[in-house]
Short mmCIF file of C-alpha atoms and ligand atoms in Angstrom, two decimals:
data_model
loop_
_atom_site.label_atom_id
_atom_site.label_comp_id
_atom_site.label_asym_id
_atom_site.label_seq_id
_atom_site.Cartn_x
_atom_site.Cartn_y
_atom_site.Cartn_z
CA UNK A 6 4.22 -24.51 4.95
CA UNK A 7 4.24 -20.85 4.11
CA UNK A 8 4.76 -19.44 7.56
CA UNK A 9 6.33 -21.07 10.59
CA UNK A 10 3.94 -23.20 12.66
CA UNK A 11 4.52 -21.02 15.68
CA UNK A 12 3.36 -18.09 13.73
CA UNK A 13 0.32 -19.83 12.39
CA UNK A 14 -0.53 -21.07 15.86
CA UNK A 15 -0.10 -17.60 17.45
CA UNK A 16 -2.47 -15.95 14.86
CA UNK A 17 -5.08 -18.73 15.10
CA UNK A 18 -5.19 -18.56 18.88
CA UNK A 19 -5.27 -14.78 18.86
CA UNK A 20 -8.27 -14.88 16.25
CA UNK A 21 -10.14 -17.66 18.23
CA UNK A 22 -9.67 -15.60 21.53
CA UNK A 23 -11.24 -12.49 19.82
CA UNK A 24 -14.16 -14.56 18.71
CA UNK A 25 -14.69 -16.17 22.05
CA UNK A 26 -14.58 -12.71 23.52
CA UNK A 27 -17.34 -11.79 21.37
CA UNK A 28 -15.47 -9.04 19.42
CA UNK A 29 -16.74 -8.19 16.06
CA UNK A 30 -13.88 -5.70 15.04
CA UNK A 31 -10.35 -6.57 15.81
CA UNK A 32 -7.06 -6.00 13.86
CA UNK A 33 -4.91 -8.62 12.67
CA UNK A 34 -1.74 -6.73 11.61
CA UNK A 35 -0.49 -3.20 12.65
CA UNK A 36 0.95 -1.23 9.73
CA UNK A 37 3.57 0.80 11.42
CA UNK A 38 4.77 3.75 9.20
CA UNK A 39 7.83 5.13 11.18
CA UNK A 40 8.65 7.55 8.45
CA UNK A 41 7.59 8.59 4.74
CA UNK A 42 10.92 9.29 3.12
CA UNK A 43 12.14 6.80 0.57
CA UNK A 44 15.19 6.17 -1.53
CA UNK A 45 12.97 5.30 -4.55
CA UNK A 46 10.32 7.34 -6.19
CA UNK A 47 7.98 4.78 -7.84
CA UNK A 48 5.30 6.15 -10.24
CA UNK A 49 2.51 3.90 -8.70
CA UNK A 50 3.17 4.88 -4.96
CA UNK A 51 1.11 7.36 -3.29
CA UNK A 52 2.71 7.20 0.11
CA UNK A 53 5.71 9.39 -0.14
CA UNK A 54 4.45 12.64 -1.32
CA UNK A 55 4.96 15.16 1.34
CA UNK A 56 6.88 18.40 2.08
CA UNK A 57 10.44 18.01 3.18
CA UNK A 58 9.62 18.74 6.92
CA UNK A 59 7.17 15.81 7.00
CA UNK A 60 9.50 13.43 5.22
CA UNK A 61 12.14 14.16 7.67
CA UNK A 62 10.04 13.41 10.59
CA UNK A 63 9.96 9.91 12.14
CA UNK A 64 8.43 8.03 14.93
CA UNK A 65 10.68 7.24 17.89
CA UNK A 66 11.13 3.67 19.06
CA UNK A 67 8.76 4.64 22.09
CA UNK A 68 6.07 5.97 19.87
CA UNK A 69 6.26 2.54 17.75
CA UNK A 70 6.11 0.46 21.07
CA UNK A 71 3.17 2.36 22.49
CA UNK A 72 1.15 1.84 19.28
CA UNK A 73 1.84 -1.84 19.15
CA UNK A 74 0.69 -2.29 22.83
CA UNK A 75 -2.42 -0.08 22.15
CA UNK A 76 -3.41 -2.07 19.11
CA UNK A 77 -2.36 -5.49 20.46
CA UNK A 78 -2.02 -7.53 16.98
CA UNK A 79 0.21 -10.52 16.96
CA UNK A 80 1.86 -9.32 13.70
CA UNK A 81 3.41 -5.98 12.74
CA UNK A 82 4.19 -4.81 9.32
CA UNK A 83 6.69 -1.83 8.93
CA UNK A 84 6.12 -0.19 5.62
CA UNK A 85 6.93 3.48 5.11
CA UNK A 86 8.83 5.16 3.27
CA UNK A 87 11.68 2.98 3.30
CA UNK A 88 12.18 1.63 6.95
CA UNK A 89 15.87 1.12 6.52
CA UNK A 90 16.38 4.84 6.09
CA UNK A 91 15.26 5.17 9.84
CA UNK A 92 18.33 5.56 12.07
CA UNK A 93 16.62 3.58 14.97
CA UNK A 94 15.07 0.76 12.79
CA UNK A 95 17.29 -1.87 14.43
CA UNK A 96 16.18 -0.75 17.86
CA UNK A 97 12.57 -0.70 16.75
CA UNK A 98 12.71 -4.11 15.32
CA UNK A 99 14.57 -5.54 18.37
CA UNK A 100 12.02 -4.03 20.74
CA UNK A 101 9.17 -5.60 18.70
CA UNK A 102 10.79 -9.01 18.66
CA UNK A 103 11.49 -8.78 22.34
CA UNK A 104 7.68 -8.30 22.61
CA UNK A 105 7.31 -11.49 20.78
CA UNK A 106 5.55 -9.75 17.73
CA UNK A 107 5.92 -11.24 14.19
CA UNK A 108 7.49 -8.56 12.34
CA UNK A 109 7.57 -7.98 8.54
CA UNK A 110 10.03 -5.22 7.91
CA UNK A 111 8.98 -4.13 4.26
CA UNK A 112 11.79 -2.90 2.26
CA UNK A 113 12.83 -2.13 -1.26
CA UNK A 114 16.21 -3.83 -0.20
CA UNK A 115 18.47 -1.05 -1.81
CA UNK A 116 20.05 -0.75 1.64
CA UNK A 117 19.42 -4.26 2.98
CA UNK A 118 23.01 -5.81 2.21
CA UNK A 119 24.75 -3.06 4.02
CA UNK A 120 22.51 -2.82 7.05
CA UNK A 121 21.84 -6.52 7.51
CA UNK A 122 24.56 -6.81 10.28
CA UNK A 123 22.44 -4.38 12.36
CA UNK A 124 19.64 -7.16 12.85
CA UNK A 125 19.59 -10.68 14.25
CA UNK A 126 17.88 -13.50 12.56
CA UNK A 127 14.81 -14.50 14.59
CA UNK A 128 11.60 -16.45 13.93
CA UNK A 129 9.72 -13.38 14.81
CA UNK A 130 11.43 -11.28 12.01
CA UNK A 131 11.06 -11.39 8.35
CA UNK A 132 12.35 -9.05 5.76
CA UNK A 133 9.38 -8.47 3.31
CA UNK A 134 11.14 -7.33 0.06
CA UNK A 135 9.21 -5.45 -2.36
CA UNK A 136 9.77 -7.00 -5.76
CA UNK A 137 7.39 -6.03 -8.49
CA UNK A 138 8.27 -8.76 -11.15
CA UNK A 139 11.07 -9.89 -13.33
CA UNK A 140 14.05 -7.49 -13.77
CA UNK A 141 12.57 -5.20 -16.36
CA UNK A 142 9.13 -5.09 -14.91
CA UNK A 143 10.49 -4.33 -11.36
CA UNK A 144 12.96 -1.70 -12.71
CA UNK A 145 10.26 0.15 -14.53
CA UNK A 146 7.78 -0.29 -11.74
CA UNK A 147 10.19 1.27 -9.25
CA UNK A 148 11.60 3.84 -11.97
CA UNK A 149 15.25 2.73 -11.39
CA UNK A 150 17.22 0.76 -13.68
CA UNK A 151 19.37 -1.80 -11.84
CA UNK A 152 16.86 -1.76 -8.80
CA UNK A 153 16.08 -5.48 -9.09
CA UNK A 154 19.68 -6.67 -9.08
CA UNK A 155 20.39 -4.72 -5.96
CA UNK A 156 17.09 -5.87 -4.29
CA UNK A 157 17.83 -9.61 -5.24
CA UNK A 158 21.52 -9.18 -3.94
CA UNK A 159 19.88 -8.00 -0.59
CA UNK A 160 17.50 -11.02 -0.70
CA UNK A 161 20.45 -13.50 -1.19
CA UNK A 162 22.58 -11.84 1.54
CA UNK A 163 19.69 -12.06 4.03
CA UNK A 164 18.83 -15.64 3.00
CA UNK A 165 22.39 -16.77 3.37
CA UNK A 166 22.64 -15.02 6.87
CA UNK A 167 19.65 -17.03 7.93
CA UNK A 168 16.96 -14.50 7.99
CA UNK A 169 13.45 -15.07 7.14
CA UNK A 170 12.90 -13.36 3.71
CA UNK A 171 9.36 -12.98 2.09
CA UNK A 172 8.48 -10.85 -0.79
CA UNK A 173 5.71 -8.53 -1.71
CA UNK A 174 4.63 -7.99 -5.51
CA UNK A 175 2.21 -5.35 -6.48
CA UNK A 176 0.69 -5.65 -9.92
CA UNK A 177 -0.70 -2.61 -12.00
CA UNK A 178 -2.45 -2.66 -15.44
CA UNK A 179 0.00 -3.80 -17.94
CA UNK A 180 1.42 -6.66 -15.79
CA UNK A 181 2.18 -9.80 -17.68
CA UNK A 182 0.67 -12.99 -15.91
CA UNK A 183 3.29 -15.14 -17.78
CA UNK A 184 6.24 -12.99 -16.53
CA UNK A 185 4.60 -13.11 -12.97
CA UNK A 186 4.77 -16.81 -12.88
CA UNK A 187 8.28 -16.93 -14.14
CA UNK A 188 8.99 -14.29 -11.32
CA UNK A 189 7.63 -16.68 -8.81
CA UNK A 190 9.94 -19.38 -9.93
CA UNK A 191 12.80 -17.14 -9.76
CA UNK A 192 11.90 -16.05 -6.18
CA UNK A 193 11.71 -19.55 -5.02
CA UNK A 194 14.94 -20.41 -6.39
CA UNK A 195 16.37 -17.45 -4.60
CA UNK A 196 15.37 -19.11 -1.41
CA UNK A 197 12.63 -16.81 -0.14
CA UNK A 198 10.37 -18.48 2.55
CA UNK A 199 7.04 -17.31 0.75
CA UNK A 200 5.43 -14.68 -1.47
CA UNK A 201 2.81 -12.15 -1.29
CA UNK A 202 0.94 -10.72 -4.32
CA UNK A 203 -1.75 -7.91 -4.59
CA UNK A 204 -3.20 -5.59 -7.07
CA UNK A 205 -2.15 -1.95 -6.71
CA UNK A 206 -4.53 0.49 -5.26
CA UNK A 207 -5.86 3.72 -6.93
CA UNK A 208 -3.78 5.88 -4.80
CA UNK A 209 -5.09 9.44 -5.32
CA UNK A 210 -1.55 10.88 -4.92
CA UNK A 211 0.29 8.32 -7.14
CA UNK A 212 2.00 10.30 -10.02
CA UNK A 213 0.59 7.89 -12.41
CA UNK A 214 -3.24 7.82 -12.62
CA UNK A 215 -3.47 5.60 -15.78
CA UNK A 216 -2.54 2.19 -14.90
CA UNK A 217 -4.95 1.16 -12.14
CA UNK A 218 -6.59 -2.44 -12.56
CA UNK A 219 -10.35 -2.69 -12.46
CA UNK A 220 -11.81 -5.66 -10.40
CA UNK A 221 -12.85 -7.60 -13.43
CA UNK A 222 -9.39 -7.35 -15.01
CA UNK A 223 -7.73 -8.08 -11.55
CA UNK A 224 -9.69 -11.27 -11.18
CA UNK A 225 -8.94 -12.49 -14.65
CA UNK A 226 -5.20 -11.72 -14.12
CA UNK A 227 -4.98 -13.37 -10.79
CA UNK A 228 -6.92 -16.42 -12.04
CA UNK A 229 -4.38 -16.75 -14.76
CA UNK A 230 -1.42 -16.29 -12.37
CA UNK A 231 -2.64 -18.38 -9.45
CA UNK A 232 -4.43 -21.29 -11.05
CA UNK A 233 -2.35 -24.40 -12.09
CA UNK A 234 0.18 -23.55 -9.43
CA UNK A 235 3.59 -24.99 -9.33
CA UNK A 236 4.30 -27.27 -6.23
CA UNK A 237 7.35 -25.24 -5.48
CA UNK A 238 5.40 -21.98 -4.84
CA UNK A 239 4.85 -20.86 -1.41
CA UNK A 240 2.54 -18.02 -0.51
CA UNK A 241 2.38 -15.81 2.53
CA UNK A 242 -1.27 -15.02 2.17
CA UNK A 243 -4.72 -16.35 3.47
CA UNK A 244 -5.83 -18.97 1.05
CA UNK A 245 -9.26 -17.35 0.95
CA UNK A 246 -7.92 -14.06 0.15
CA UNK A 247 -6.09 -15.66 -2.79
CA UNK A 248 -9.34 -17.22 -3.92
CA UNK A 249 -10.85 -13.90 -3.62
CA UNK A 250 -8.20 -12.46 -5.91
CA UNK A 251 -8.98 -15.19 -8.39
CA UNK A 252 -12.73 -14.42 -8.39
CA UNK A 253 -13.54 -17.70 -6.62
CA UNK A 254 -14.83 -16.18 -3.55
CA UNK A 255 -16.66 -12.87 -2.60
CA UNK A 256 -15.10 -11.16 0.39
CA UNK A 257 -16.26 -7.84 2.01
CA UNK A 258 -13.59 -5.39 3.09
CA UNK A 259 -12.42 -5.49 6.66
CA UNK A 260 -11.11 -1.99 6.89
CA UNK A 261 -10.10 -2.24 10.44
CA UNK A 262 -8.05 -5.50 9.93
CA UNK A 263 -4.76 -3.80 9.27
CA UNK A 264 -4.87 -0.30 11.16
CA UNK A 265 -2.00 2.10 10.35
CA UNK A 266 -0.01 4.16 12.64
CA UNK A 267 2.33 7.06 11.54
CA UNK A 268 3.52 10.38 12.54
CA UNK A 269 0.07 11.74 12.00
CA UNK A 270 -1.42 9.34 14.35
CA UNK A 271 -4.01 6.42 13.64
CA UNK A 272 -5.05 6.74 9.94
CA UNK A 273 -8.81 6.78 9.41
CA UNK A 274 -10.08 4.32 7.88
CA UNK A 275 -7.32 2.22 6.43
CA UNK A 276 -3.79 1.81 5.12
CA UNK A 277 -5.02 3.04 1.67
CA UNK A 278 -7.40 5.78 2.49
CA UNK A 279 -6.67 9.04 4.33
CA UNK A 280 -9.81 10.40 5.92
CA UNK A 281 -8.32 12.11 8.85
CA UNK A 282 -6.44 10.67 11.92
CA UNK A 283 -7.13 9.51 15.40
CA UNK A 284 -5.01 10.11 18.44
CA UNK A 285 -5.56 6.68 19.95
CA UNK A 286 -6.38 3.26 18.56
CA UNK A 287 -9.62 3.23 20.78
CA UNK A 288 -10.58 6.63 19.15
CA UNK A 289 -10.05 4.98 15.64
CA UNK A 290 -12.13 2.13 16.33
CA UNK A 291 -15.01 4.18 17.93
CA UNK A 292 -15.24 7.34 15.68
CA UNK A 293 -14.88 5.87 12.13
CA UNK A 294 -18.11 5.18 10.36
CA UNK A 295 -17.06 1.92 9.04
CA UNK A 296 -20.16 1.32 7.10
CA UNK A 297 -18.98 4.10 4.79
CA UNK A 298 -15.91 1.89 3.32
CA UNK A 299 -15.51 -1.06 1.28
CA UNK A 300 -16.43 -1.65 -2.29
CA UNK A 301 -20.10 -2.54 -1.43
CA UNK A 302 -20.52 0.79 0.41
CA UNK A 303 -20.59 2.61 -2.95
CA UNK A 304 -17.75 4.81 -1.79
CA UNK A 305 -15.95 5.61 -5.19
CA UNK A 306 -12.57 5.68 -3.45
CA UNK A 307 -13.13 2.02 -2.48
CA UNK A 308 -14.63 0.98 -5.87
CA UNK A 309 -11.89 -1.10 -7.32
CA UNK A 310 -10.03 -2.10 -4.17
CA UNK A 311 -8.83 -5.73 -3.75
CA UNK A 312 -5.74 -5.15 -1.83
CA UNK A 313 -4.48 -7.31 1.01
CA UNK A 314 -4.63 -4.61 3.63
CA UNK A 315 -8.46 -4.63 3.29
CA UNK A 316 -9.26 -8.27 2.34
CA UNK A 317 -6.52 -10.43 3.96
CA UNK A 318 -8.15 -9.95 7.24
CA UNK A 319 -11.54 -10.86 5.47
CA UNK A 320 -9.99 -14.12 4.33
CA UNK A 321 -8.67 -14.99 7.84
CA UNK A 322 -12.18 -14.21 9.28
CA UNK A 323 -13.87 -16.32 6.78
CA UNK A 324 -11.37 -19.22 7.61
CA UNK A 325 -12.23 -18.89 11.27
CA UNK A 326 -15.95 -17.98 10.91
CA UNK A 327 -17.38 -21.48 10.46
CA UNK A 328 -16.34 -25.18 10.13
CA UNK A 329 -17.11 -24.70 6.22
CA UNK A 330 -14.50 -21.98 6.26
CA UNK A 331 -11.91 -24.09 8.04
CA UNK A 332 -12.60 -27.03 5.66
CA UNK A 333 -12.50 -24.84 2.62
CA UNK A 334 -9.08 -23.53 3.82
CA UNK A 335 -7.70 -26.75 4.39
CA UNK A 336 -8.63 -27.88 1.06
CA UNK A 337 -7.25 -24.72 -0.51
CA UNK A 338 -3.83 -25.33 1.14
CA UNK A 339 -3.42 -28.53 -0.93
CA UNK A 340 -5.03 -27.43 -4.10
CA UNK A 341 -3.16 -26.47 -7.15
CA UNK A 342 -6.14 -24.99 -8.90
CA UNK A 343 -6.00 -26.96 -11.99
CA UNK A 344 -7.98 -24.79 -14.56
CA UNK A 345 -7.79 -25.23 -18.26
CA UNK A 346 -9.56 -21.94 -18.90
CA UNK A 347 -6.90 -20.18 -16.91
CA UNK A 348 -4.25 -21.81 -19.00
CA UNK A 349 -6.02 -20.47 -21.95
CA UNK A 350 -5.99 -16.94 -20.67
CA UNK A 351 -2.19 -17.33 -20.19
CA UNK A 352 -1.58 -18.63 -23.55
CA UNK A 353 -3.69 -15.76 -25.20
CA UNK A 354 -2.61 -12.93 -22.88
CA UNK A 355 -1.04 -10.18 -24.94
CA UNK A 356 1.65 -8.23 -23.03
CA UNK A 357 0.86 -4.61 -22.86
CA UNK A 358 2.95 -2.22 -24.93
CA UNK A 359 4.48 0.45 -23.02
CA UNK A 360 4.70 2.95 -25.89
CA UNK A 361 8.55 2.70 -26.72
CA UNK A 362 8.90 -0.06 -24.04
CA UNK A 363 8.07 -2.61 -26.86
CA UNK A 364 11.37 -4.22 -26.23
CA UNK A 365 10.58 -4.93 -22.66
CA UNK A 366 7.10 -6.43 -23.47
CA UNK A 367 8.44 -8.56 -26.27
CA UNK A 368 11.46 -9.88 -24.33
CA UNK A 369 9.52 -10.84 -21.31
CA UNK A 370 6.75 -12.52 -23.42
CA UNK A 371 9.14 -14.50 -25.30
CA UNK A 372 11.03 -15.80 -22.24
CA UNK A 373 7.83 -16.32 -20.37
CA UNK A 374 6.30 -18.45 -23.17
CA UNK A 375 9.25 -20.90 -22.73
CA UNK A 376 8.92 -20.92 -19.01
CA UNK A 377 5.12 -21.37 -19.38
CA UNK A 378 5.36 -24.57 -21.19
CA UNK A 379 7.36 -26.00 -18.23
CA UNK A 380 4.73 -24.61 -15.77
CA UNK A 381 1.83 -26.25 -17.64
CA UNK A 382 3.65 -29.67 -18.09
CA UNK A 383 4.60 -29.69 -14.23
CA UNK B 10 -10.04 12.56 1.38
CA UNK B 11 -11.04 14.23 -1.94
CA UNK B 12 -13.89 16.19 -2.92
CA UNK B 13 -16.55 15.03 -5.16
CA UNK B 14 -15.17 17.34 -8.00
CA UNK B 15 -11.92 15.66 -7.58
CA UNK B 16 -13.36 12.20 -7.76
CA UNK B 17 -15.81 13.01 -10.68
CA UNK B 18 -14.14 10.52 -12.94
CA UNK B 19 -14.67 7.51 -10.69
CA UNK B 20 -18.07 8.84 -9.66
CA UNK B 21 -19.13 9.12 -13.39
CA UNK B 22 -17.72 5.53 -14.04
CA UNK B 23 -19.44 4.08 -11.30
CA UNK B 24 -22.77 5.64 -12.35
CA UNK B 25 -22.77 3.41 -15.39
CA UNK B 26 -20.74 0.36 -14.20
CA UNK B 27 -20.69 -2.18 -11.40
CA UNK B 28 -17.30 -2.05 -9.91
CA UNK B 29 -16.96 -5.76 -10.15
CA UNK B 30 -17.15 -5.53 -13.98
CA UNK B 31 -14.56 -2.87 -14.42
CA UNK B 32 -11.63 -3.70 -16.52
CA UNK B 33 -9.75 -0.26 -15.72
CA UNK B 34 -10.41 1.87 -12.72
CA UNK B 35 -10.65 5.62 -13.37
CA UNK B 36 -7.86 7.71 -11.64
CA UNK B 37 -8.21 11.01 -10.23
CA UNK B 38 -8.91 14.35 -11.91
CA UNK B 39 -5.97 16.67 -11.15
CA UNK B 40 -6.55 20.20 -9.97
CA UNK B 41 -3.85 22.70 -9.93
CA UNK B 42 -4.05 24.02 -6.42
CA UNK B 43 -0.52 25.32 -5.82
CA UNK B 44 -0.73 29.01 -5.30
CA UNK B 45 -4.43 29.21 -4.89
CA UNK B 46 -6.08 31.62 -2.53
CA UNK B 47 -9.68 30.67 -2.08
CA UNK B 48 -12.29 33.19 -1.51
CA UNK B 49 -13.63 31.99 1.88
CA UNK B 50 -16.78 34.19 1.46
CA UNK B 51 -19.36 31.65 2.53
CA UNK B 52 -19.48 28.69 4.99
CA UNK B 53 -19.63 26.29 1.85
CA UNK B 54 -16.54 27.84 0.44
CA UNK B 55 -14.68 27.56 3.62
CA UNK B 56 -15.58 23.89 4.15
CA UNK B 57 -14.85 23.06 0.45
CA UNK B 58 -11.44 25.01 0.55
CA UNK B 59 -10.38 23.17 3.83
CA UNK B 60 -11.25 19.85 2.43
CA UNK B 61 -8.98 20.60 -0.47
CA UNK B 62 -6.37 21.87 1.84
CA UNK B 63 -6.66 18.46 3.70
CA UNK B 64 -6.09 16.56 0.48
CA UNK B 65 -3.29 18.89 -0.62
CA UNK B 66 0.24 17.40 -0.43
CA UNK B 67 2.10 20.62 0.04
CA UNK B 68 2.19 23.08 2.95
CA UNK B 69 -0.36 25.86 3.25
CA UNK B 70 -0.45 29.18 5.15
CA UNK B 71 -3.45 30.04 7.34
CA UNK B 72 -4.03 33.68 8.55
CA UNK B 73 -6.12 33.71 11.70
CA UNK B 74 -8.68 36.45 12.41
CA UNK B 75 -6.26 37.88 14.97
CA UNK B 76 -3.66 38.40 12.19
CA UNK B 77 -1.37 35.73 13.28
CA UNK B 78 -0.08 33.21 10.70
CA UNK B 79 0.70 29.53 10.70
CA UNK B 80 2.38 27.72 7.78
CA UNK B 81 2.65 23.92 7.70
CA UNK B 82 1.26 20.68 6.66
CA UNK B 83 -2.57 20.34 7.20
CA UNK B 84 -2.83 16.66 7.94
CA UNK B 85 -6.31 16.35 9.38
CA UNK B 86 -9.68 18.21 9.73
CA UNK B 87 -12.66 17.55 12.02
CA UNK B 88 -15.89 18.85 10.49
CA UNK B 89 -18.45 19.69 13.13
CA UNK B 90 -21.90 21.26 12.86
CA UNK B 91 -20.63 24.94 12.76
CA UNK B 92 -17.50 26.71 11.90
CA UNK B 93 -16.73 27.21 15.62
CA UNK B 94 -16.64 23.50 16.35
CA UNK B 95 -14.83 22.44 12.99
CA UNK B 96 -11.13 22.53 13.10
CA UNK B 97 -7.98 21.74 11.12
CA UNK B 98 -4.77 20.27 12.42
CA UNK B 99 -1.50 21.38 11.24
CA UNK B 100 2.09 20.30 11.76
CA UNK B 101 3.95 23.67 11.33
CA UNK B 102 6.98 23.72 8.98
CA UNK B 103 9.26 24.68 11.86
CA UNK B 104 8.05 22.77 14.89
CA UNK B 105 7.16 19.13 15.68
CA UNK B 106 3.78 19.78 17.15
CA UNK B 107 0.21 19.42 16.17
CA UNK B 108 -1.70 22.74 16.13
CA UNK B 109 -5.36 22.97 15.99
CA UNK B 110 -7.25 25.93 14.19
CA UNK B 111 -11.03 26.40 14.34
CA UNK B 112 -12.59 26.97 10.92
CA UNK B 113 -14.33 30.02 12.60
CA UNK B 114 -10.91 31.68 13.31
CA UNK B 115 -9.58 31.54 9.77
CA UNK B 116 -9.34 34.69 7.80
CA UNK B 117 -7.41 33.56 4.86
CA UNK B 118 -5.88 30.40 3.57
CA UNK B 119 -3.19 30.09 0.89
CA UNK B 120 -1.83 26.90 -0.88
CA UNK B 121 1.58 28.25 -0.39
CA UNK B 122 3.99 25.29 -0.68
CA UNK B 123 4.72 23.22 -3.83
CA UNK B 124 2.29 20.45 -4.52
CA UNK B 125 4.56 17.42 -3.94
CA UNK B 126 2.10 15.06 -5.63
CA UNK B 127 2.00 16.84 -9.02
CA UNK B 128 3.47 15.71 -12.15
CA UNK B 129 5.89 12.98 -12.73
CA UNK B 130 3.65 10.65 -14.63
CA UNK B 131 4.63 7.05 -15.66
CA UNK B 132 4.56 8.40 -19.37
CA UNK B 133 7.02 11.19 -18.33
CA UNK B 134 9.24 8.55 -16.81
CA UNK B 135 9.25 6.21 -19.82
CA UNK B 136 10.02 9.16 -22.09
CA UNK B 137 12.82 10.33 -19.89
CA UNK B 138 14.17 6.87 -19.63
CA UNK B 139 14.41 6.49 -23.57
CA UNK B 140 15.90 9.94 -24.01
CA UNK B 141 18.75 9.04 -21.47
CA UNK B 142 19.10 5.48 -22.85
CA UNK B 143 19.70 6.69 -26.30
CA UNK B 144 22.19 9.25 -25.05
CA UNK B 145 24.09 6.43 -23.57
CA UNK B 146 23.35 6.86 -19.97
CA UNK B 147 23.50 4.03 -17.42
CA UNK B 148 21.64 3.44 -14.21
CA UNK B 149 18.73 5.66 -15.27
CA UNK B 150 16.20 6.38 -12.49
CA UNK B 151 13.94 8.85 -10.90
CA UNK B 152 15.94 10.28 -7.99
CA UNK B 153 13.72 10.99 -4.75
CA UNK B 154 13.99 14.68 -3.91
CA UNK B 155 16.69 15.91 -2.04
CA UNK B 156 15.54 16.93 1.56
CA UNK B 157 18.16 19.62 2.45
S1 SF4 C 15 -12.16 -1.17 0.21
FE1 SF4 C 15 -9.81 -0.78 0.23
S2 SF4 C 15 -9.65 1.58 0.41
FE2 SF4 C 15 -11.77 1.07 1.07
S3 SF4 C 15 -11.71 0.80 3.23
FE3 SF4 C 15 -11.42 -1.42 2.31
S4 SF4 C 15 -9.01 -1.43 2.19
FE4 SF4 C 15 -9.66 0.77 2.52
#
């Protein structure tokens, strides 16, 4: 089981209550961004480019608690910026845990080991560590040599101290599916509870505008990665969302599924797109013209989006939308997705050559080839 | 939110391809806005310039028609039917408040602060990495900017 039963039960009863109340639009996870400053400067990130006075600003614990009550979701993710740079993060997390919210504190884990003693293990708290692949891939993705080793030290310390630890991997064009699979193996050996994986979004403000995956390539890559699964892999994502990534299911975006609150207010419409801010959650829900968002809307800003913040809630809604959805999800939970075609894609995949970074592509491909054989023979 | 001009690469791509069939998604055309002082001669120019100011990731300076100035980060805009009922929302550089300014009250706009989203491509990082590596450096990284 990728999440504790108590959490799965809380989420299931929350969703069913919304459905019984006849609500068409309800959120699943609050994305709480208490600050934008970060101790990394990743090329694919469009979240941290602000003037210094904005980067120094932060939400108070009271601001955070008010937002959580307003929105009412059973789960709260705390991205940023880097949350561990917020001096009151332990207080914020403790307050959310006291409110019985399932908290995913998203971190690059550079500071996790040294700040771990400020937090208490709880079934309500999980450190969601951002690791973008095997060592070289992660280090290049976060533009910091040695970043992977520090993050994995943080993971090891948190696992040893009895915390729930999950991971979050974002893939851009140039990702190597063989290496991603080997990365999953490494994370499971490191003792993480479960993993999340998602394609990167075309952030307008990301310094790098040349490595965004189109939907067709995303589906091909995720089919290669997520088919022929190892029994040991545990994922922290709706099975229907993962089928969507693999191209097995068509889902429409649920832009209100993971609303975002930051120092600017409630972000319209979603975690990824900025089209203004509302001062209350109610105002957000009532004033956004939701039909203008989602890939099917024709909005060019949504065109290639397959990101979990838009589609994870769609997967959950699909599950709880019909008996068929429930049955398909139950089946998906036990499926390894045997797929010879996917195996061929893996075998034939040519790792991208990053200009002078040939060494990285070659090394990863060589090691992954060896690991791949054990994957397929499992 | 970007203007159509800024999104032209994506719009052009989508004119010819179904998004579900794209292998690579187009990125964003970069405009150099830092230092720009738009004309604001017509209502259309005012709206376009403020849309770009909303999208801009540096501070701007607004001069009101009464001569007072406000410098800060323009984090939101609400577009109404006229310039009088449209307004921008700004967090000033020196205060932790949110200030509203009606479009109709704006005499001048300057993209005065540094564009914090400009530059630093992945290619630039890779190039820098290999330069530093061949010079024997260790722990190579892009440092986040110092805030003080
Ligand atoms: S498709 Fe993506 S970017 Fe567009 S509204 Fe949905 S989650 Fe946001």
